[in-house]
């Protein structure tokens, strides 16, 4: 609704294709140690993500997967290597890459609606008030939060908070959605419901998505490719699994297929090697 | 009969509320008054008994705003005079302390430059500033306000700096993701996030300011509740002193309560007591 001047992802004409929307080349992240040496967290990551692709990243704690996401978000700087989005190098955060945080990162002094408005106000400075209100209402409805619009974050459940976080990220119409263990802090039932909701929203508004997770089932259900990371320090991409199920996905159907179990075993075997 | 039955039912329904909010606090006060009474009975030359003190204070209690000549003002006027000094000094103090706290919380060099100064000055009794203030202003009233100003600084600076430096990283990430300019990040993220800390500092500062004003007025004289306490003691009128102690306590409580209300109103969240 706001992006009349931008090109739709469907007819990209520049010198990058649909397949190499985001390109990570030789990404290295190291922190200086007090004794003068340095700890290498990420050691030479190469990765290409398509404009409408949903990617999951799995690895054990401390393998630097969150660091990678933060570097793509522009919140952290790489030590070496470069990341390009639509051919342009990423140096700082930008509204075309929005992040969903594990602990929601809602501002507790703002209501649900105000938290979402904060993002609209910053990113769409030229939109009229009516346009903003329409967009906020539309996104509140999208995540089923119309009823809770005027509640404060400490008055709603964890699942609702994360839906606010997702609405806040989506309302700026990012080209890429970055999610850092978005369902990690939720109970099992809420988690399943929200996974289905997020997947449905994504299937209706396809864009590049990168999700950090610990949960193999979640990764298979939601993503097109699964990146398996080796253990840190000096973590690298160990294996990339392609998930063959077409969208829109039906969890029950997937669970009944043999491919699901093959993928699951492959992923778990890989992770067990690095226990 | 019916009334008694009704009362019994009410007591049954709300026994805990009655006990916790009314009876137990009352027991505390009753205990203190009993001790006072006992001392006054055994050593009548030391102090009046509670009923004696009450009788002698009836005029002051019922006519708080009387004016019977320049040196004989009602307790209400004295209280207002003291409150005026505290509020002016406190507001100027807050206006200085909050920005300084922000500076320290956001900039490491500012912290390194200003923190040692605060650490040295904070333990100094605010009363030690009174001679310096008198030397500068030559008059009692601005000097008293200046001492309150100094008193109000430290806790507010320290708590504001703590609040600003402990804004959760998630909030800062949100500001960064949305590409907020620095001033907007301060106004929309850092200030609201640190308001609970700022108010904690303000409440501590106001509490200490109210403690200090009594002592300052004892030294400076003039119109005020502190000088009243000292003056009545000089006239060996201990009943008035007891009344003043009670009034000072209640006023301090009300000041803190009002600031708590302001906090709830400003932050949309219940105040942390």
Coordinates of C-alpha atoms in Angstrom, one line a residue:
Chain A
X1 CA 0.0 0.0 0.0
X2 CA 2.9 2.4 0.6
X3 CA 5.5 1.0 -1.8
X4 CA 4.1 2.4 -5.0
X5 CA 7.6 3.5 -6.2
X6 CA 9.3 0.2 -5.5
X7 CA 9.5 -2.7 -7.9
X8 CA 7.5 -5.8 -7.1
X9 CA 9.7 -8.8 -6.3
X10 CA 8.2 -10.5 -9.4
X11 CA 9.8 -8.4 -12.1
X12 CA 13.4 -7.7 -10.8
X13 CA 15.5 -6.3 -13.6
X14 CA 18.8 -5.5 -12.0
X15 CA 21.9 -7.7 -12.3
X16 CA 20.8 -10.2 -9.7
X17 CA 18.3 -12.9 -10.2
X18 CA 15.3 -14.2 -8.2
X19 CA 17.6 -16.9 -6.8
X20 CA 20.4 -14.7 -5.4
X21 CA 18.4 -12.1 -3.6
X22 CA 20.6 -12.2 -0.6
X23 CA 24.2 -13.3 -1.0
X24 CA 26.6 -14.0 1.9
X25 CA 30.2 -14.3 0.8
X26 CA 33.0 -15.5 3.0
X27 CA 31.5 -14.1 6.1
X28 CA 33.8 -14.1 9.1
X29 CA 33.0 -12.8 12.6
X30 CA 35.7 -12.7 15.2
X31 CA 35.9 -11.1 18.6
X32 CA 39.2 -9.9 20.1
X33 CA 40.3 -11.9 23.2
X34 CA 41.7 -10.1 26.3
X35 CA 45.1 -11.8 25.7
X36 CA 45.5 -10.3 22.3
X37 CA 44.3 -13.2 20.1
X38 CA 40.8 -13.5 18.7
X39 CA 37.9 -15.9 18.9
X40 CA 36.5 -16.7 15.5
X41 CA 32.7 -17.2 15.8
X42 CA 31.8 -17.6 12.2
X43 CA 34.5 -18.9 9.8
X44 CA 33.7 -18.4 6.1
X45 CA 30.0 -18.6 5.6
X46 CA 28.8 -18.7 2.0
X47 CA 25.1 -18.6 1.4
X48 CA 22.5 -17.5 -1.2
X49 CA 18.9 -16.9 -0.5
X50 CA 16.1 -16.5 -3.0
X51 CA 13.6 -13.6 -2.9
X52 CA 10.7 -15.8 -2.0
X53 CA 12.6 -18.4 0.0
X54 CA 12.1 -19.5 3.6
X55 CA 15.3 -20.6 5.2
X56 CA 15.9 -22.1 8.6
X57 CA 19.2 -22.2 10.4
X58 CA 19.8 -24.9 13.0
X59 CA 22.8 -25.5 15.1
X60 CA 23.8 -26.0 18.7
X61 CA 23.9 -23.1 21.1
X62 CA 26.9 -20.9 20.6
X63 CA 27.4 -21.8 17.0
X64 CA 27.0 -18.2 16.0
X65 CA 23.7 -18.5 14.2
X66 CA 22.2 -15.6 16.0
X67 CA 25.3 -13.6 15.2
X68 CA 24.9 -14.4 11.5
X69 CA 21.3 -13.2 11.6
X70 CA 22.3 -10.0 13.4
X71 CA 24.9 -9.3 10.8
X72 CA 22.4 -9.7 8.0
X73 CA 20.1 -7.4 10.0
X74 CA 22.9 -4.9 10.1
X75 CA 22.9 -4.8 13.9
X76 CA 26.4 -6.3 14.0
X77 CA 29.4 -5.8 11.7
X78 CA 31.2 -8.6 10.0
X79 CA 35.0 -9.0 10.5
X80 CA 35.5 -10.0 6.9
X81 CA 33.4 -10.9 3.9
X82 CA 30.4 -9.2 2.6
X83 CA 26.6 -9.5 2.4
X84 CA 24.6 -8.1 -0.5
X85 CA 20.8 -7.7 -0.8
X86 CA 19.6 -7.2 -4.3
X87 CA 23.2 -6.5 -5.3
X88 CA 23.7 -3.8 -2.7
X89 CA 26.1 -4.3 0.2
X90 CA 24.5 -4.4 3.7
X91 CA 26.3 -2.1 6.1
X92 CA 23.6 -1.0 8.5
X93 CA 20.1 -1.8 9.6
X94 CA 17.3 -0.9 7.2
X95 CA 13.6 -1.2 7.0
X96 CA 13.8 -3.7 4.1
X97 CA 15.1 -6.3 6.6
X98 CA 12.9 -6.5 9.7
X99 CA 13.6 -8.6 12.7
X100 CA 11.4 -10.7 14.9
X101 CA 13.0 -11.1 18.3
X102 CA 13.0 -14.2 20.5
X103 CA 11.9 -12.2 23.5
X104 CA 9.5 -10.1 21.5
X105 CA 11.2 -6.8 22.2
X106 CA 7.9 -4.9 22.6
X107 CA 8.1 -1.6 24.3
X108 CA 6.1 -2.1 27.6
X109 CA 5.0 1.5 27.9
X110 CA 3.2 1.3 24.5
X111 CA -0.1 -0.5 23.8
X112 CA -0.2 -3.2 21.1
X113 CA -1.4 -0.7 18.6
X114 CA 1.2 1.9 19.5
X115 CA 4.0 -0.7 19.3
X116 CA 3.0 -1.4 15.7
X117 CA 2.5 2.3 15.0
X118 CA 6.0 3.0 16.1
X119 CA 7.3 1.0 13.1
X120 CA 4.9 2.7 10.6
X121 CA 5.8 6.2 11.9
X122 CA 9.5 5.6 11.4
X123 CA 9.4 3.8 8.1
X124 CA 6.5 5.6 6.3
X125 CA 7.0 9.2 7.2
X126 CA 5.1 10.5 4.3
X127 CA 2.0 8.3 4.7
X128 CA -1.2 10.1 5.8
X129 CA -2.8 9.4 9.1
X130 CA -5.7 7.5 7.5
X131 CA -3.3 5.3 5.5
X132 CA -1.4 4.5 8.7
X133 CA -4.5 3.7 10.6
X134 CA -5.8 1.4 7.8
X135 CA -2.5 -0.4 7.6
X136 CA -2.3 -0.9 11.4
X137 CA -5.9 -2.2 11.5
X138 CA -5.2 -4.5 8.6
X139 CA -2.1 -6.0 10.2
X140 CA -3.8 -6.3 13.6
X141 CA -6.5 -8.3 11.9
X142 CA -3.8 -10.4 10.1
X143 CA -2.4 -11.6 13.4
X144 CA -5.8 -11.8 15.1
X145 CA -5.1 -9.0 17.6
X146 CA -7.9 -6.6 16.8
X147 CA -9.4 -7.2 20.2
X148 CA -6.2 -6.7 22.1
X149 CA -5.2 -3.5 20.2
X150 CA -5.4 -1.2 23.3
X151 CA -3.8 -3.6 25.8
X152 CA -0.3 -3.3 27.1
X153 CA 2.3 -6.0 26.5
X154 CA 2.3 -7.2 30.1
X155 CA -1.5 -7.8 29.9
X156 CA -1.3 -10.3 27.0
X157 CA 0.2 -13.8 26.6
X158 CA 3.5 -14.8 25.1
X159 CA 1.9 -16.0 21.9
X160 CA 0.0 -12.7 21.5
X161 CA 3.2 -10.7 22.2
X162 CA 5.1 -12.6 19.4
X163 CA 2.1 -11.9 17.1
X164 CA 2.6 -8.2 17.9
X165 CA 6.3 -8.6 17.1
X166 CA 5.4 -10.2 13.7
X167 CA 2.9 -7.6 12.9
X168 CA 5.4 -4.9 13.7
X169 CA 7.9 -6.5 11.4
X170 CA 5.5 -7.1 8.5
X171 CA 3.8 -3.7 8.5
X172 CA 6.9 -2.0 7.1
X173 CA 6.6 -4.4 4.1
X174 CA 10.2 -5.7 4.4
X175 CA 11.8 -7.6 1.5
X176 CA 13.3 -10.0 4.1
X177 CA 12.0 -11.2 7.4
X178 CA 14.6 -12.2 10.0
X179 CA 13.4 -14.3 12.9
X180 CA 15.6 -15.2 15.9
X181 CA 14.0 -18.2 17.5
X182 CA 10.6 -16.6 17.2
X183 CA 8.8 -19.5 18.9
X184 CA 11.5 -20.3 21.3
X185 CA 9.9 -18.8 24.4
X186 CA 6.4 -20.3 23.8
X187 CA 4.7 -23.4 25.2
X188 CA 4.2 -26.3 22.8
X189 CA 0.5 -25.7 22.0
X190 CA 0.9 -22.0 21.3
X191 CA 4.0 -22.7 19.3
X192 CA 2.2 -25.0 16.9
X193 CA -0.6 -22.6 16.4
X194 CA 1.7 -19.7 15.8
X195 CA 3.9 -21.6 13.4
X196 CA 0.8 -22.4 11.3
X197 CA -0.3 -18.7 11.4
X198 CA 3.1 -17.4 10.5
X199 CA 3.5 -19.9 7.6
X200 CA 0.1 -18.9 6.3
X201 CA 0.8 -15.2 6.4
X202 CA 4.1 -15.9 4.6
X203 CA 2.4 -18.1 2.0
X204 CA 0.1 -15.2 1.3
X205 CA 2.8 -12.6 1.2
X206 CA 5.9 -14.4 -0.1
X207 CA 9.2 -12.8 0.7
X208 CA 12.7 -13.9 1.8
X209 CA 12.6 -15.2 5.3
X210 CA 15.4 -16.5 7.5
X211 CA 14.6 -18.2 10.8
X212 CA 16.9 -19.3 13.5
X213 CA 15.6 -22.3 15.4
X214 CA 16.5 -25.3 17.6
X215 CA 13.5 -27.3 16.5
X216 CA 14.0 -29.7 13.6
X217 CA 10.3 -30.3 13.1
X218 CA 9.6 -26.6 13.0
X219 CA 12.3 -26.1 10.4
X220 CA 11.0 -28.9 8.2
X221 CA 7.4 -27.7 8.5
X222 CA 8.1 -24.1 7.7
X223 CA 11.1 -23.8 5.5
X224 CA 12.3 -24.5 1.9
X225 CA 15.9 -25.1 2.9
X226 CA 17.5 -26.0 6.2
X227 CA 21.0 -24.8 7.0
X228 CA 22.8 -27.0 9.4
X229 CA 25.7 -25.3 11.2
X230 CA 28.8 -27.0 12.7
X231 CA 29.7 -26.2 16.3
X232 CA 31.4 -23.0 17.3
X233 CA 33.8 -21.5 17.6
X234 CA 34.8 -21.3 14.0
X235 CA 31.4 -22.5 12.9
X236 CA 30.6 -23.2 9.3
X237 CA 27.7 -24.4 7.3
X238 CA 27.9 -28.2 7.6
X239 CA 25.0 -29.3 5.4
X240 CA 22.1 -27.8 3.5
X241 CA 18.9 -29.8 3.3
X242 CA 16.2 -29.1 0.7
X243 CA 12.7 -29.5 1.9
X244 CA 10.6 -30.7 -1.1
X245 CA 7.1 -30.0 0.2
X246 CA 5.1 -27.5 -1.9
X247 CA 3.3 -24.5 -0.3
X248 CA 0.7 -24.1 1.1
X249 CA 1.7 -26.8 3.5
X250 CA -0.5 -29.1 5.5
X251 CA 1.2 -30.3 8.7
X252 CA -0.8 -33.5 8.9
X253 CA 0.0 -34.5 5.3
X254 CA 3.7 -33.7 5.8
X255 CA 3.8 -35.8 9.0
X256 CA 2.5 -38.8 7.1
X257 CA 5.1 -38.7 4.3
X258 CA 8.3 -40.8 4.3
X259 CA 10.3 -37.8 3.1
X260 CA 9.6 -36.0 6.4
X261 CA 11.2 -38.8 8.4
X262 CA 14.1 -39.1 6.1
X263 CA 14.8 -35.3 6.4
X264 CA 14.3 -35.4 10.2
X265 CA 16.7 -38.3 10.6
X266 CA 19.3 -36.6 8.4
X267 CA 19.1 -33.4 10.4
X268 CA 19.2 -35.2 13.8
X269 CA 22.1 -37.4 12.7
X270 CA 24.0 -34.3 11.7
X271 CA 23.3 -32.5 14.9
X272 CA 24.3 -35.6 16.9
X273 CA 27.7 -35.7 15.3
X274 CA 28.3 -32.3 16.9
X275 CA 27.0 -33.0 20.4
Chain B
X1 CA -29.9 -7.4 67.0
X2 CA -30.1 -7.0 63.3
X3 CA -27.3 -4.4 63.3
X4 CA -25.1 -6.7 65.3
X5 CA -25.8 -9.6 62.9
X6 CA -25.0 -7.4 59.9
X7 CA -21.8 -6.3 61.5
X8 CA -20.8 -9.9 62.2
X9 CA -21.5 -10.9 58.6
X10 CA -19.3 -7.9 57.4
X11 CA -16.5 -8.9 59.7
X12 CA -16.7 -12.4 58.4
X13 CA -16.5 -11.3 54.8
X14 CA -13.7 -8.8 55.2
X15 CA -11.7 -9.9 58.3
X16 CA -8.4 -9.8 56.5
X17 CA -8.8 -6.4 55.0
X18 CA -10.0 -5.0 58.3
X19 CA -7.0 -6.6 60.1
X20 CA -4.3 -5.9 57.5
X21 CA -5.2 -2.3 56.5
X22 CA -6.6 -1.1 59.8
X23 CA -6.1 -3.0 63.0
X24 CA -2.4 -4.0 62.6
X25 CA -1.2 -0.5 61.6
X26 CA -3.3 0.9 64.4
X27 CA -1.7 -1.5 66.9
X28 CA 1.7 -0.1 65.9
X29 CA 0.7 3.4 66.6
X30 CA -1.1 2.4 69.8
X31 CA 2.1 0.7 71.0
X32 CA 4.2 3.8 70.4
X33 CA 1.7 6.0 72.2
X34 CA 1.6 3.6 75.1
X35 CA 5.4 3.8 75.5
X36 CA 5.2 7.6 75.3
X37 CA 2.4 7.6 77.9
X38 CA 4.3 5.3 80.2
X39 CA 7.4 7.5 80.1
X40 CA 5.4 10.7 80.6
X41 CA 3.6 9.1 83.6
X42 CA 6.8 8.0 85.3
X43 CA 8.8 11.1 84.5
X44 CA 6.3 13.9 84.2
X45 CA 9.0 16.5 84.1
X46 CA 10.3 15.1 80.7
X47 CA 7.3 15.4 78.5
X48 CA 3.5 15.8 78.5
X49 CA 1.2 12.7 78.3
X50 CA -0.6 12.1 75.0
X51 CA -3.9 13.5 76.2
X52 CA -2.2 16.6 77.6
X53 CA -0.3 17.1 74.3
X54 CA -3.6 16.8 72.4
X55 CA -5.4 19.3 74.6
X56 CA -2.6 21.8 74.3
X57 CA -2.5 21.4 70.5
X58 CA -6.3 21.7 70.0
X59 CA -6.0 25.4 69.0
X60 CA -3.2 24.7 66.5
X61 CA -5.1 21.7 65.0
X62 CA -8.3 23.5 64.6
X63 CA -6.9 26.8 63.3
X64 CA -4.0 25.8 61.0
X65 CA -4.2 29.0 59.0
X66 CA -4.5 31.7 61.7
X67 CA -2.5 34.9 61.6
X68 CA -2.0 36.5 65.0
X69 CA 0.8 38.9 64.3
X70 CA 4.1 38.5 62.5
X71 CA 5.6 35.9 64.7
X72 CA 2.4 33.9 65.3
X73 CA 1.3 32.1 62.2
X74 CA -0.8 28.9 62.0
X75 CA 1.0 25.6 61.4
X76 CA -0.5 25.4 57.9
X77 CA 1.3 28.5 56.8
X78 CA 4.6 27.2 58.2
X79 CA 4.1 23.9 56.4
X80 CA 3.3 25.7 53.1
X81 CA 6.5 27.8 53.5
X82 CA 8.6 24.7 54.0
X83 CA 6.9 22.9 51.1
X84 CA 7.5 25.9 48.8
X85 CA 11.3 25.7 49.5
X86 CA 11.4 22.0 49.1
X87 CA 9.4 22.0 45.8
X88 CA 11.4 24.8 44.2
X89 CA 14.7 23.3 45.2
X90 CA 13.6 19.8 44.2
X91 CA 12.3 20.9 40.8
X92 CA 15.5 22.8 39.9
X93 CA 17.5 19.8 41.2
X94 CA 15.5 17.4 39.0
X95 CA 15.8 19.8 36.0
X96 CA 19.6 19.6 36.4
X97 CA 20.0 16.0 37.6
X98 CA 17.9 14.2 34.9
X99 CA 19.9 15.6 31.9
X100 CA 23.2 15.0 33.8
X101 CA 22.1 11.5 34.5
X102 CA 21.3 11.0 30.8
X103 CA 24.8 12.3 29.9
X104 CA 26.5 10.0 32.3
X105 CA 24.4 7.0 31.3
X106 CA 25.0 7.5 27.6
X107 CA 28.6 8.6 27.4
X108 CA 31.6 6.8 28.9
X109 CA 33.8 9.9 29.0
X110 CA 31.1 11.8 30.9
X111 CA 30.8 8.9 33.3
X112 CA 34.5 8.9 34.0
X113 CA 34.6 12.7 34.4
X114 CA 31.5 13.2 36.6
X115 CA 31.2 9.9 38.6
X116 CA 34.2 10.6 40.9
X117 CA 32.8 14.0 41.6
X118 CA 29.4 12.5 42.6
X119 CA 31.1 9.9 44.7
X120 CA 32.9 12.5 46.7
X121 CA 30.0 15.0 47.1
X122 CA 27.2 12.5 47.7
X123 CA 28.3 11.5 51.2
X124 CA 28.6 15.1 52.3
X125 CA 25.7 16.2 54.5
X126 CA 23.7 18.7 52.5
X127 CA 23.8 21.0 55.6
X128 CA 27.5 21.5 55.0
X129 CA 26.5 23.5 51.9
X130 CA 24.5 25.9 54.0
X131 CA 27.4 28.2 54.9
X132 CA 28.6 28.3 51.3
X133 CA 25.0 29.1 50.2
X134 CA 24.7 31.8 52.8
X135 CA 28.0 33.3 51.7
X136 CA 26.8 33.4 48.1
X137 CA 23.2 34.6 48.6
X138 CA 23.5 36.4 52.0
X139 CA 19.8 35.7 52.6
X140 CA 18.2 32.7 54.3
X141 CA 15.5 31.7 51.9
X142 CA 17.5 31.2 48.7
X143 CA 20.2 29.5 50.7
X144 CA 17.7 27.0 52.0
X145 CA 16.4 26.4 48.5
X146 CA 20.0 26.0 47.3
X147 CA 20.7 23.3 49.9
X148 CA 17.5 21.5 48.9
X149 CA 18.7 21.8 45.3
X150 CA 22.0 20.1 46.1
X151 CA 20.2 17.5 48.2
X152 CA 17.9 16.6 45.2
X153 CA 20.8 16.0 42.8
X154 CA 22.6 12.8 43.7
X155 CA 20.0 10.1 43.9
X156 CA 18.3 11.4 40.8
X157 CA 21.5 11.6 38.8
X158 CA 22.6 8.1 39.9
X159 CA 19.3 6.4 39.2
X160 CA 18.8 8.2 35.9
X161 CA 22.2 7.1 34.8
X162 CA 21.5 3.6 35.9
X163 CA 18.2 3.6 34.0
X164 CA 19.7 5.0 30.8
X165 CA 22.6 2.6 30.8
X166 CA 20.4 -0.4 31.5
X167 CA 17.9 0.1 28.7
X168 CA 17.5 -3.5 27.4
X169 CA 19.5 -4.3 24.2
X170 CA 16.3 -5.5 22.5
X171 CA 14.8 -2.0 22.7
X172 CA 17.9 -0.5 21.2
X173 CA 17.9 -3.1 18.5
X174 CA 14.3 -2.1 17.7
X175 CA 15.3 1.6 17.4
X176 CA 18.2 0.6 15.2
X177 CA 16.1 -1.7 12.9
X178 CA 13.7 1.2 12.4
X179 CA 16.7 3.5 11.6
X180 CA 15.7 6.1 14.3
X181 CA 17.9 9.2 14.4
X182 CA 19.7 9.6 17.8
X183 CA 17.4 12.3 19.2
X184 CA 14.3 10.2 18.4
X185 CA 15.9 7.2 20.0
X186 CA 16.4 9.2 23.2
X187 CA 12.9 10.6 23.2
X188 CA 11.0 7.5 22.1
X189 CA 13.0 4.6 23.5
X190 CA 15.6 5.6 26.1
X191 CA 13.6 8.2 28.1
X192 CA 10.4 6.0 28.5
X193 CA 12.5 2.9 29.2
X194 CA 14.4 4.7 32.0
X195 CA 11.4 6.5 33.5
X196 CA 10.8 4.0 36.3
X197 CA 14.5 4.4 37.4
X198 CA 14.2 8.2 37.1
X199 CA 11.1 8.2 39.4
X200 CA 12.9 6.0 41.9
X201 CA 15.6 8.6 42.0
X202 CA 13.2 11.4 42.3
X203 CA 11.3 9.8 45.1
X204 CA 14.5 9.1 47.1
X205 CA 15.6 12.7 46.4
X206 CA 12.3 14.2 47.5
X207 CA 12.3 12.1 50.7
X208 CA 15.8 13.3 51.6
X209 CA 14.9 16.9 50.7
X210 CA 12.0 16.8 53.1
X211 CA 14.3 15.4 55.8
X212 CA 16.8 18.1 55.2
X213 CA 14.5 21.1 55.1
X214 CA 13.6 20.7 58.8
X215 CA 17.3 20.8 59.7
X216 CA 18.0 23.7 57.4
X217 CA 15.2 25.8 58.8
X218 CA 16.4 25.1 62.3
X219 CA 19.6 26.8 61.3
X220 CA 18.3 29.6 59.1
X221 CA 15.3 30.5 61.2
X222 CA 12.4 32.4 59.6
X223 CA 9.0 31.0 58.7
X224 CA 8.9 27.2 58.3
X225 CA 8.1 23.9 60.1
X226 CA 11.7 23.3 60.9
X227 CA 12.2 26.6 62.7
X228 CA 8.9 26.0 64.4
X229 CA 10.2 22.8 66.0
X230 CA 13.3 24.5 67.2
X231 CA 11.4 27.6 68.5
X232 CA 8.9 25.6 70.4
X233 CA 11.7 23.5 72.0
X234 CA 13.4 26.8 73.1
X235 CA 10.1 27.7 74.7
X236 CA 10.0 24.3 76.4
X237 CA 6.7 23.7 74.6
X238 CA 7.2 20.0 73.8
X239 CA 3.5 19.4 73.0
X240 CA 3.9 21.5 69.9
X241 CA 7.0 19.6 69.0
X242 CA 5.1 16.3 69.1
X243 CA 2.4 17.8 66.8
X244 CA 5.1 19.1 64.4
X245 CA 6.8 15.7 64.3
X246 CA 3.4 14.1 63.4
X247 CA 2.7 16.7 60.7
X248 CA 6.2 16.4 59.2
X249 CA 5.8 12.7 59.0
X250 CA 2.3 12.8 57.4
X251 CA 3.5 15.4 54.9
X252 CA 6.5 13.3 53.8
X253 CA 4.2 10.4 53.3
X254 CA 1.8 12.5 51.2
X255 CA 4.7 13.9 49.1
X256 CA 5.9 10.4 48.2
X257 CA 2.3 9.3 47.5
X258 CA 1.8 12.2 45.1
X259 CA 5.0 11.5 43.3
X260 CA 3.9 7.8 43.0
X261 CA 0.6 9.0 41.4
X262 CA 2.6 11.2 38.9
X263 CA 4.8 8.1 38.1
X264 CA 1.7 5.9 37.4
X265 CA 0.2 8.6 35.3
X266 CA 3.4 9.3 33.3
X267 CA 4.6 5.7 32.8
X268 CA 1.1 4.0 32.4
X269 CA 2.4 1.5 34.9
X270 CA 1.9 1.1 38.6
X271 CA 4.6 2.7 40.7
X272 CA 7.2 0.5 42.3
X273 CA 7.1 1.2 46.0

